[in-house]
Amino acid sequence: SSSSSSSSPKAASAEAEETSSASKEKWAREEAAREQYNATMKAAMSNPYEYQPEIGLYYTEITPGMLVGTQIKSPEDVDRLVDFEGMTSVINMQQDKDVEYWGVDLKPVIQRCKERGVQYIRVPAVDFSGDSLRGVSAKAAAALEYCMRGDFETSDGQDGSDAGPPPPGTCYCHCTAGLGRSPGAVIAWMYWFGDFSRLDDAYDFLTFKRPCGPKKEAIRAATWDLLGRPMENGEPWRPSHDNNDDNNSQEDPTPPPNAGVELTEEEKQVIRDAIFKKYPVSSIMAGQPPRAWNVFFDWLRGR
């Protein structure tokens, strides 16, 4: 027994040392990833903003019920957003490679969203790419509008719920750092669906609340695209970057000066009609995780 008792502290010490070493290695990997990511962002975005993953979730309420923030990395992040912000939907604009870069496992995140009655939607875009933001803004804006309305399809039975869609709630839109793709998409949504008649006003409104530097020219170009800018052969607009393909080298034409910088109500309606026609609810929801709205309503009744 004396031998057993004398070796136990040594074993505990060795285990503690091993745990400490693993923690240090993990911290070193995360620090290297952060430094590389921020260096790339500064070079590509030409702004001083940085992602600080060590502080965890960092988000901002832009308009009532619309949050923009950093990536959701764990089920605990989901719980925090539901419990403290009343989150009812998530729009994730990361590509798979972004998630893998940060070592995030989305499966438990999506599962917790389902358990908490949160609709999880992915609208991936290429990080640091104005062309990709230009092409995906319309789809992202459609998803944001549907989320804010609570305008989802009724349950497909996969989750055993027939409660139907929830009332409008709180949407959390994120990319990796919440500094480029997701604020860019929310600016586009505010410009096209909100009360802003000038792009500069929508851009300044968001970036005042959440200092960041999304590519304004991409939103202006997307606005011009949606207004039905003609192609050389007279055919209707077909976006060349309406996907998340890193290798898409095709370039869309540059909008004329001042095109898309200001919108009349009639032009806003043209844009909305074009978005709803191209991206109905069914197209946004295709392939997304099933919901569990019965859980959502239990939570809502218990507030």
Short mmCIF file of N, CA and C in Angstrom, two decimals, residues 8 45 78 116 132 134 165 171 191 198 204 217 243 255 262 281:
data_model
loop_
_atom_site.label_atom_id
_atom_site.label_comp_id
_atom_site.label_asym_id
_atom_site.label_seq_id
_atom_site.Cartn_x
_atom_site.Cartn_y
_atom_site.Cartn_z
N SER A 8 1.22 7.42 -6.45
CA SER A 8 0.03 8.16 -6.86
C SER A 8 0.31 9.64 -7.09
N MET A 45 -8.05 43.27 -46.85
CA MET A 45 -9.15 44.20 -46.57
C MET A 45 -8.68 45.65 -46.40
N VAL A 78 -24.07 28.53 -28.39
CA VAL A 78 -25.48 28.51 -28.77
C VAL A 78 -26.35 28.81 -27.55
N ARG A 116 -32.41 23.52 -29.21
CA ARG A 116 -32.92 24.78 -28.66
C ARG A 116 -33.91 25.46 -29.59
N SER A 132 -16.93 37.48 -54.26
CA SER A 132 -17.80 36.49 -53.64
C SER A 132 -18.92 37.17 -52.86
N ARG A 134 -20.15 40.04 -53.47
CA ARG A 134 -21.06 40.58 -54.49
C ARG A 134 -22.04 39.52 -54.96
N PRO A 165 -43.67 27.30 -38.35
CA PRO A 165 -42.61 28.30 -38.19
C PRO A 165 -42.81 29.14 -36.95
N CYS A 171 -31.91 37.03 -35.04
CA CYS A 171 -31.01 36.35 -35.99
C CYS A 171 -29.57 36.70 -35.66
N TYR A 191 -29.95 47.96 -46.59
CA TYR A 191 -30.07 48.88 -47.73
C TYR A 191 -31.25 48.49 -48.61
N ARG A 198 -29.66 55.49 -49.00
CA ARG A 198 -28.30 55.66 -49.47
C ARG A 198 -27.41 54.55 -48.89
N ASP A 204 -22.45 53.31 -42.89
CA ASP A 204 -21.98 54.06 -41.72
C ASP A 204 -22.74 53.65 -40.46
N GLU A 217 -17.80 48.44 -52.04
CA GLU A 217 -17.94 48.36 -53.49
C GLU A 217 -18.64 47.08 -53.94
N ASN A 243 -21.72 31.85 -55.86
CA ASN A 243 -21.33 30.60 -55.20
C ASN A 243 -20.16 30.89 -54.28
N PRO A 255 -19.46 48.43 -62.05
CA PRO A 255 -20.59 49.33 -62.23
C PRO A 255 -20.14 50.73 -62.64
N GLU A 262 -27.60 55.02 -54.38
CA GLU A 262 -28.83 55.54 -53.81
C GLU A 262 -30.01 54.86 -54.48
N VAL A 281 -38.15 30.83 -50.22
CA VAL A 281 -37.84 30.17 -48.96
C VAL A 281 -37.34 28.75 -49.19
#
